[in-house]
XYZ file of C-alpha atoms in Angstrom:
524
model
C 19.512 -1.230 -27.189
C 18.907 -4.347 -29.224
C 17.474 -3.291 -32.540
C 14.358 -5.465 -32.287
C 13.231 -3.847 -29.113
C 12.273 -0.906 -31.309
C 9.395 -2.961 -32.494
C 7.698 -2.686 -29.001
C 9.217 0.269 -27.113
C 8.584 3.558 -26.608
C 9.030 7.039 -25.408
C 7.744 7.916 -21.998
C 5.988 11.359 -21.522
C 5.555 11.944 -17.984
C 3.192 14.399 -16.161
C 4.108 15.992 -12.915
C 1.646 15.418 -10.146
C 1.625 17.059 -6.865
C -0.784 15.109 -4.834
C 1.022 12.953 -2.182
C -0.406 9.454 -2.062
C 2.922 7.947 -1.320
C 1.319 4.586 -0.436
C 0.374 3.970 -4.225
C 4.085 3.757 -5.171
C 6.940 2.121 -3.455
C 9.256 3.857 -5.974
C 8.296 7.164 -4.735
C 8.118 6.156 -1.090
C 11.980 5.630 -1.208
C 12.192 9.369 -1.299
C 10.711 9.407 2.171
C 13.381 7.264 3.482
C 16.274 9.962 2.525
C 13.824 12.774 3.994
C 13.733 10.976 7.221
C 17.464 10.549 7.294
C 18.036 14.229 6.722
C 15.444 14.872 9.649
C 17.359 12.556 11.858
C 20.790 14.278 11.126
C 19.047 17.642 11.631
C 17.698 16.566 15.024
C 21.062 15.307 16.089
C 22.627 18.699 15.218
C 19.892 20.238 17.508
C 20.690 17.847 20.193
C 24.285 18.781 20.037
C 23.674 22.462 20.088
C 21.341 21.863 23.181
C 24.096 19.867 24.878
C 26.702 22.469 24.311
C 24.312 25.056 25.743
C 23.433 22.980 28.695
C 27.040 22.209 29.310
C 27.803 25.880 29.543
C 24.801 26.483 31.750
C 25.862 23.676 34.085
C 29.469 24.922 34.171
C 28.256 28.353 35.289
C 25.970 26.856 37.922
C 28.708 24.715 39.427
C 31.098 27.815 39.623
C 28.542 29.910 41.209
C 27.681 27.286 43.704
C 31.186 27.203 44.861
C 31.336 31.092 44.874
C 27.801 31.529 46.819
C 28.798 28.782 49.237
C 31.804 30.916 50.430
C 30.244 34.267 50.201
C 27.144 33.330 52.322
C 29.291 31.918 55.172
C 30.694 35.364 56.037
C 28.845 38.063 53.920
C 30.553 41.088 55.505
C 33.943 39.415 55.695
C 33.538 38.563 51.895
C 32.519 41.952 50.787
C 35.233 43.696 52.762
C 37.513 42.609 49.820
C 36.778 45.630 47.179
C 37.338 43.164 44.454
C 34.670 40.930 45.590
C 32.152 43.708 46.041
C 33.121 44.977 42.309
C 32.525 41.354 40.975
C 29.244 40.858 42.769
C 27.879 44.162 41.276
C 29.247 43.221 37.804
C 27.792 39.552 37.950
C 24.402 40.663 38.810
C 24.301 43.541 36.353
C 26.077 41.918 33.409
C 27.206 38.136 33.957
C 23.560 36.900 34.976
C 22.044 38.808 32.042
C 24.398 37.100 29.698
C 23.421 33.652 31.263
C 19.720 34.669 30.745
C 20.472 35.261 26.964
C 22.204 32.023 26.822
C 19.145 30.347 28.548
C 16.887 31.954 25.988
C 19.051 31.213 23.191
C 16.924 29.326 20.676
C 18.764 26.306 19.267
C 15.807 24.928 17.363
C 15.735 27.260 14.367
C 17.753 24.978 12.144
C 15.682 21.935 12.883
C 12.375 23.616 12.885
C 13.133 25.351 9.625
C 14.101 21.927 7.999
C 11.060 20.191 9.349
C 8.945 22.902 8.105
C 10.297 22.598 4.624
C 10.277 18.629 4.626
C 6.669 18.818 6.078
C 5.156 19.830 2.776
C 6.272 16.657 1.310
C 5.111 14.309 4.046
C 2.443 11.625 3.714
C -1.203 12.939 4.535
C -3.808 11.409 6.377
C -5.047 9.723 3.114
C -1.648 8.142 2.904
C -1.847 6.764 6.371
C -5.416 5.492 5.685
C -4.300 3.915 2.521
C -1.173 2.300 3.887
C -3.431 0.835 6.697
C -6.087 -0.601 4.140
C -3.174 -2.044 2.127
C -2.142 -4.236 5.035
C -5.646 -5.291 5.552
C -5.712 -6.103 1.727
C -2.705 -8.267 2.163
C -4.027 -10.024 5.346
C -7.099 -10.922 3.220
C -5.646 -12.018 -0.016
C -2.847 -14.087 1.371
C -4.983 -15.190 4.494
C -2.668 -13.729 7.088
C -3.464 -13.479 10.662
C -2.833 -10.219 12.521
C -0.303 -11.889 14.743
C 1.768 -12.805 11.465
C 1.713 -9.360 10.160
C 2.283 -7.785 13.598
C 5.244 -9.848 14.151
C 6.525 -9.164 10.460
C 6.825 -12.926 9.669
C 6.516 -12.535 5.880
C 8.364 -14.538 3.041
C 11.221 -13.022 1.311
C 11.824 -10.261 3.694
C 15.320 -8.904 4.254
C 14.404 -6.645 7.125
C 12.337 -7.826 10.048
C 9.855 -5.254 11.437
C 6.941 -5.524 13.927
C 3.810 -3.574 14.856
C 3.285 -2.157 18.305
C 0.157 -1.899 20.453
C -0.325 1.735 19.049
C 0.233 0.530 15.504
C -2.484 -2.365 15.998
C -4.884 0.038 17.684
C -4.313 2.464 14.657
C -5.151 -0.261 12.252
C -8.253 -1.038 14.168
C -9.336 2.552 14.197
C -8.784 3.053 10.177
C -11.046 0.074 9.875
C -13.701 1.368 12.468
C -13.902 4.724 10.758
C -14.401 3.130 7.334
C -17.259 1.145 9.004
C -15.320 -2.142 8.644
C -16.000 -3.883 11.810
C -14.541 -7.098 10.609
C -10.826 -5.867 10.514
C -11.781 -3.620 13.571
C -12.278 -6.813 15.491
C -9.142 -8.586 14.383
C -6.814 -5.567 14.956
C -8.279 -4.379 18.241
C -7.914 -8.082 19.536
C -4.355 -8.073 18.414
C -3.691 -4.751 20.215
C -5.318 -6.096 23.384
C -3.344 -9.471 23.094
C 0.028 -7.432 22.788
C -1.224 -5.174 25.552
C -2.036 -8.234 27.833
C 1.451 -9.544 27.198
C 2.902 -6.495 28.884
C 4.025 -4.405 25.798
C 4.875 -0.917 26.958
C 2.330 1.709 25.193
C 0.462 4.917 25.592
C -2.780 3.223 24.563
C -4.948 2.128 27.381
C -6.969 -1.289 27.553
C -9.982 0.871 28.137
C -9.619 2.676 24.723
C -9.078 -0.811 23.030
C -11.921 -2.511 24.765
C -14.267 0.435 23.924
C -13.771 -0.089 20.102
C -13.696 -3.815 20.331
C -16.734 -4.322 22.390
C -18.858 -2.086 20.017
C -17.420 -3.870 16.764
C -18.231 -7.349 18.242
C -21.786 -6.023 18.907
C -22.095 -5.142 15.260
C -21.728 -8.635 14.373
C -24.556 -9.645 16.772
C -22.426 -11.443 19.403
C -24.147 -9.925 22.392
C -22.625 -12.265 24.954
C -19.113 -11.314 23.950
C -19.859 -7.648 23.624
C -21.148 -7.783 27.248
C -18.067 -9.828 28.374
C -15.816 -7.202 26.882
C -17.818 -4.236 28.196
C -17.732 -5.735 31.874
C -13.944 -6.055 31.519
C -13.894 -2.213 30.407
C -16.012 -1.289 33.351
C -13.856 -3.215 35.676
C -10.843 -0.956 34.592
C -12.925 2.282 34.415
C -15.967 2.194 36.362
C -16.968 5.706 35.632
C -17.008 5.170 31.846
C -20.265 6.508 31.043
C -20.715 5.021 27.534
C -19.688 1.683 28.664
C -22.442 1.610 31.380
C -25.181 2.682 29.200
C -23.835 0.139 26.650
C -23.948 -2.701 29.021
C -27.529 -1.740 30.177
C -28.566 -1.808 26.481
C -26.886 -5.095 25.677
C -28.585 -6.713 28.782
C -32.089 -5.536 27.550
C -31.378 -7.025 24.082
C -30.185 -10.197 25.505
C -33.421 -10.523 27.859
C -35.516 -9.957 24.794
C -33.900 -12.630 22.881
C -34.369 -14.998 25.674
C -38.056 -14.096 25.872
C -38.465 -14.761 22.133
C -36.727 -18.062 22.338
C -39.076 -18.980 25.278
C -42.026 -17.978 23.119
C -40.805 -20.094 20.211
C -40.171 -23.139 22.342
C -43.588 -22.914 23.772
C -45.315 -23.207 20.266
C -42.736 -26.048 19.326
C -41.203 -23.892 16.729
C -37.481 -24.551 15.551
C -35.252 -21.927 16.999
C -33.741 -19.809 14.317
C -31.314 -16.877 14.387
C -29.964 -14.187 11.861
C -26.595 -13.985 13.842
C -23.493 -14.740 11.898
C -21.443 -17.851 12.656
C -19.444 -17.319 15.622
C -16.685 -19.602 16.833
C -14.621 -18.314 19.643
C -14.812 -14.692 18.518
C -14.044 -15.537 14.926
C -16.329 -13.788 12.502
C -16.832 -14.348 8.599
C -15.356 -11.894 6.276
C -18.353 -10.035 4.724
C -18.957 -10.436 0.937
C -18.078 -7.530 -1.186
C -18.683 -6.259 -4.776
C -16.402 -8.636 -6.679
C -18.090 -11.769 -7.607
C -14.715 -13.809 -8.380
C -13.032 -12.689 -5.167
C -12.216 -16.134 -3.909
C -11.007 -17.455 -7.188
C -9.006 -14.352 -7.757
C -7.298 -14.205 -4.222
C -6.568 -18.138 -4.366
C -4.771 -17.630 -7.819
C -2.790 -14.820 -6.139
C -1.750 -17.365 -3.500
C -0.810 -19.923 -6.027
C -3.790 -21.973 -5.250
C -6.500 -23.328 -7.867
C -4.146 -22.913 -10.942
C -5.766 -25.045 -13.624
C -2.721 -26.157 -15.621
C -3.071 -30.044 -15.544
C -0.103 -32.438 -16.697
C -1.928 -32.862 -19.901
C -2.336 -29.344 -20.879
C 1.375 -28.763 -19.662
C 2.482 -31.079 -22.569
C 1.021 -28.648 -25.113
C 3.297 -25.953 -23.925
C 6.705 -25.331 -25.670
C 9.600 -22.989 -25.787
C 11.255 -21.840 -28.894
C 13.341 -19.086 -30.745
C 11.135 -16.923 -32.757
C 12.761 -14.664 -35.658
C 9.457 -12.739 -36.612
C 8.992 -14.515 -39.875
C 12.542 -14.082 -40.616
C 12.536 -10.396 -39.710
C 16.237 -9.200 -40.433
C 16.629 -7.696 -36.916
C 15.582 -11.215 -35.346
C 17.597 -13.448 -37.419
C 20.785 -12.733 -35.275
C 19.012 -12.264 -32.070
C 15.696 -14.124 -32.177
C 13.124 -13.985 -29.441
C 13.293 -16.620 -26.721
C 9.631 -17.425 -26.600
C 7.906 -19.624 -24.066
C 4.181 -20.771 -23.849
C 2.634 -19.808 -20.536
C -0.805 -20.863 -21.344
C -2.468 -22.905 -24.287
C -6.072 -21.270 -24.506
C -6.271 -18.570 -24.777
C -2.601 -18.506 -25.846
C -0.462 -16.358 -23.575
C 3.429 -16.372 -24.300
C 6.389 -15.028 -22.311
C 9.340 -13.355 -24.092
C 12.872 -13.454 -22.263
C 15.671 -10.881 -22.290
C 13.257 -8.072 -23.548
C 14.805 -5.384 -21.518
C 18.328 -4.958 -20.154
C 18.958 -3.909 -16.601
C 20.401 -0.774 -17.790
C 17.323 0.155 -20.050
C 15.023 -0.916 -17.098
C 16.804 1.499 -14.851
C 16.792 4.418 -17.388
C 13.058 3.976 -17.769
C 12.533 3.981 -14.097
C 14.795 6.929 -13.678
C 12.629 8.971 -15.962
C 9.284 7.737 -14.671
C 9.989 7.931 -10.950
C 9.780 11.788 -10.306
C 6.547 12.036 -12.335
C 4.350 9.096 -11.560
C 0.764 9.958 -10.990
C -2.003 7.829 -9.180
C -3.190 5.370 -11.760
C -7.003 6.019 -12.863
C -9.645 3.843 -14.394
C -12.430 5.029 -16.701
C -15.980 5.327 -15.135
C -18.082 3.094 -17.553
C -21.127 5.436 -16.825
C -19.551 8.876 -17.204
C -16.486 8.010 -19.136
C -14.539 10.071 -16.692
C -11.080 9.010 -15.448
C -11.157 8.588 -11.626
C -9.053 6.755 -8.908
C -10.374 3.655 -7.425
C -9.455 1.427 -4.531
C -9.238 -1.548 -6.798
C -6.351 -0.200 -8.649
C -3.464 0.863 -6.377
C -0.391 2.029 -8.302
C 1.026 4.993 -9.897
C 1.660 5.209 -13.481
C 2.923 7.583 -16.299
C 1.210 9.059 -19.366
C 2.436 9.163 -22.910
C 2.015 10.965 -26.158
C 2.628 10.532 -29.832
C 5.920 9.136 -31.337
C 6.627 12.505 -32.716
C 7.377 14.040 -29.281
C 9.497 10.981 -28.266
C 13.257 11.377 -27.603
C 14.185 8.128 -26.195
C 12.397 5.252 -28.076
C 10.000 4.883 -30.865
C 6.484 4.018 -29.560
C 4.203 4.753 -26.703
C 4.779 2.811 -23.335
C 2.858 3.048 -20.151
C 4.875 2.427 -16.903
C 3.462 1.616 -13.521
C 4.952 1.046 -10.002
C 2.802 -0.574 -7.479
C 2.732 0.656 -3.944
C 1.794 -1.030 -0.532
C -0.339 -3.938 -1.477
C -0.486 -2.690 -5.032
C -2.997 -4.233 -7.015
C -5.278 -4.056 -9.967
C -8.412 -6.200 -9.471
C -9.987 -8.140 -12.324
C -10.495 -6.145 -15.282
C -10.437 -6.075 -19.264
C -7.788 -4.358 -21.265
C -10.436 -4.030 -24.206
C -13.459 -1.735 -24.381
C -16.670 -3.661 -24.247
C -20.035 -2.957 -26.064
C -21.287 -0.804 -23.121
C -18.469 1.631 -23.375
C -18.000 2.120 -27.136
C -16.225 5.307 -27.067
C -13.383 4.423 -24.730
C -10.844 4.963 -27.373
C -12.672 7.330 -29.682
C -10.330 10.296 -28.723
C -7.301 8.460 -29.556
C -8.668 7.328 -32.907
C -6.818 4.004 -32.571
C -9.851 1.496 -32.206
C -9.952 -1.148 -29.638
C -7.055 -2.810 -27.889
C -6.218 -6.021 -29.956
C -3.423 -7.178 -27.730
C -1.454 -6.612 -24.495
C 2.409 -6.759 -24.166
C 3.234 -6.582 -20.521
C 6.887 -6.017 -19.367
C 8.072 -6.964 -16.080
C 10.663 -4.550 -14.857
C 11.571 -6.191 -11.485
C 11.359 -9.352 -9.718
C 8.871 -9.522 -6.932
C 9.797 -11.313 -3.527
C 6.321 -12.402 -2.663
C 2.729 -11.676 -4.474
C 2.314 -9.573 -7.517
C 1.245 -12.326 -9.862
C -0.770 -11.602 -13.095
C -3.774 -13.855 -12.678
C -6.669 -14.839 -15.011
C -9.637 -16.034 -12.851
C -11.740 -17.198 -15.800
C -9.362 -20.076 -16.695
C -7.404 -20.373 -13.688
C -3.912 -18.831 -14.768
C -1.097 -17.378 -12.593
C 1.790 -15.690 -14.282
C 4.566 -14.538 -11.925
C 6.928 -11.547 -12.417
C 10.414 -12.091 -13.838
C 12.556 -9.163 -14.479
C 13.425 -8.557 -18.088
C 10.558 -10.760 -19.506
C 7.276 -9.844 -21.036
C 4.209 -11.540 -21.683
C 1.752 -11.332 -24.555
C -1.754 -12.263 -25.204
C -4.717 -11.146 -27.566
C -7.657 -9.242 -26.149
C -9.861 -9.716 -29.065
C -10.670 -12.566 -31.435
C -9.963 -12.039 -35.165
C -13.520 -11.026 -35.731
C -12.948 -7.990 -33.457
C -15.112 -9.329 -30.593
C -13.734 -9.300 -27.172
C -12.160 -12.503 -25.483
C -14.005 -12.283 -22.285
C -11.637 -14.957 -21.058
C -8.795 -12.663 -20.879
C -10.400 -10.686 -17.791
C -7.052 -10.463 -15.517
C -5.738 -8.870 -12.484
C -2.424 -7.717 -10.827
C -2.312 -9.422 -7.447
C -1.367 -7.456 -4.264
C 2.526 -6.984 -3.757
C 3.111 -8.760 -0.493
C 6.672 -8.146 -0.335
C 8.890 -6.212 -2.884
C 8.502 -3.520 -5.404
C 6.847 -4.119 -8.728
C 7.729 -2.217 -11.844
C 5.778 -2.990 -15.166
C 5.235 -1.392 -18.459
C 2.395 -1.877 -20.944
C 2.298 -1.680 -24.754
C -1.238 -2.006 -26.203
C -1.765 -2.808 -29.816
C -4.788 -1.333 -31.209
C -6.962 -2.092 -34.256
C -5.842 0.691 -36.495
C -2.652 -0.187 -38.297
C -2.935 -3.906 -37.712
C -5.708 -4.782 -39.947
C -3.531 -6.571 -42.470
C -1.231 -8.139 -39.750
C -4.003 -10.083 -38.319
C -7.040 -10.067 -40.579
C -10.532 -11.303 -39.643
C -11.270 -15.106 -39.262
C -14.285 -16.983 -40.484
C -16.082 -17.295 -37.329
C -16.831 -14.984 -34.393
C -14.382 -16.835 -32.113
C -11.556 -17.380 -34.456
């Protein structure tokens, strides 16, 4: 390891976590690839054993077919030969019993035993739901239509994969069960489209139309809900729920018409609370994140506010840490990423060998990343942070490096929505247990390249920083006064294609009092 790296990095102390949650870490999902390969091999061995058994049974049947054809043509003449009489008795008493044992022979034991052992490490229902929601998150963030995702037309992909009617139907059901009718409509429409194109599937159009018509109704689109329900009934006239739904929709529509007539009769402007509908397209509902549009636009590389004038203020340089002996021979390669607040990127921070070693140590012990509830102070999992990370302890327990480092691996659609790295005034005890004070600065290492997505974005001032393996970015979270710089609210964009590994080193107030003394004003 390069000597100057010891200024930053760390020992990794990792805690084993037994919950599945495979979808939160691509690194751990690779284990499932090998598990599935092992199961396929076990299944092939079972098939070979069954084929051998069936071959033996077939051979016996063919032999007996020839023999019985001869014996039944002249039973008395056949049995007149004493050897034939003996062999008939022997066959019925012994040979057919052996055949029965062969037929009853269970060749599934090895495969079933292996499957039973592997099943305890299989993804859970939560994993499948999480994976489906991850695809929807990618769909929303990167403005991908269901057709694009279903056909697997994603940038930077090495392997092409597509979704079947059943897969699209499953996506729609996941959204429906979550009360998410927006995605229910999108995915049920895609399932219906592929079904109409003649794709083989065990899912019926009736099932798809049942979910789709109700989800459309939830958007207030009565005309389309009725159209879809009528199509359902034309396929299954005995569908009880569809019949009652259609009658209900017709009553609602008639009531709407009556109200419209009343309004026209008193010369009132016709108004409606229905959402904007354009050929079955519905608006995505608003959610809890106020800067959602800005955040997602930056993730797509849109809305970055780096003007040519500001670009001229950015430079790259060699930095020796004020003539630090370690850095005189191998100085930092430092590049400005943003001017205000100042964000810099360092190159050649970690070698491939160091990265692989850290990943090797981290991978088996990654646990679902948590966030601190600002009201209770309790650490909990959250949908806006989808990754797995490690935990660390003091330097005295370290055997690899010298300071603490947190490692994270982002899973399917892995993200961390806009957040602050420092504690605000409404959560003064966030780092009380550590006794370190607030987080002065963040040093974020990128330990992998990402084919698409996965940028670190700052919605407040419109910056997007893309992962580059072996580099690290640094910024201050606090002003010199100790006040938080609220401009540093940042996010890790969902990973569209690839596997994102990062590690963080946070510099705290304790121990840095004289390295970065207070300024003259609150915002110095």
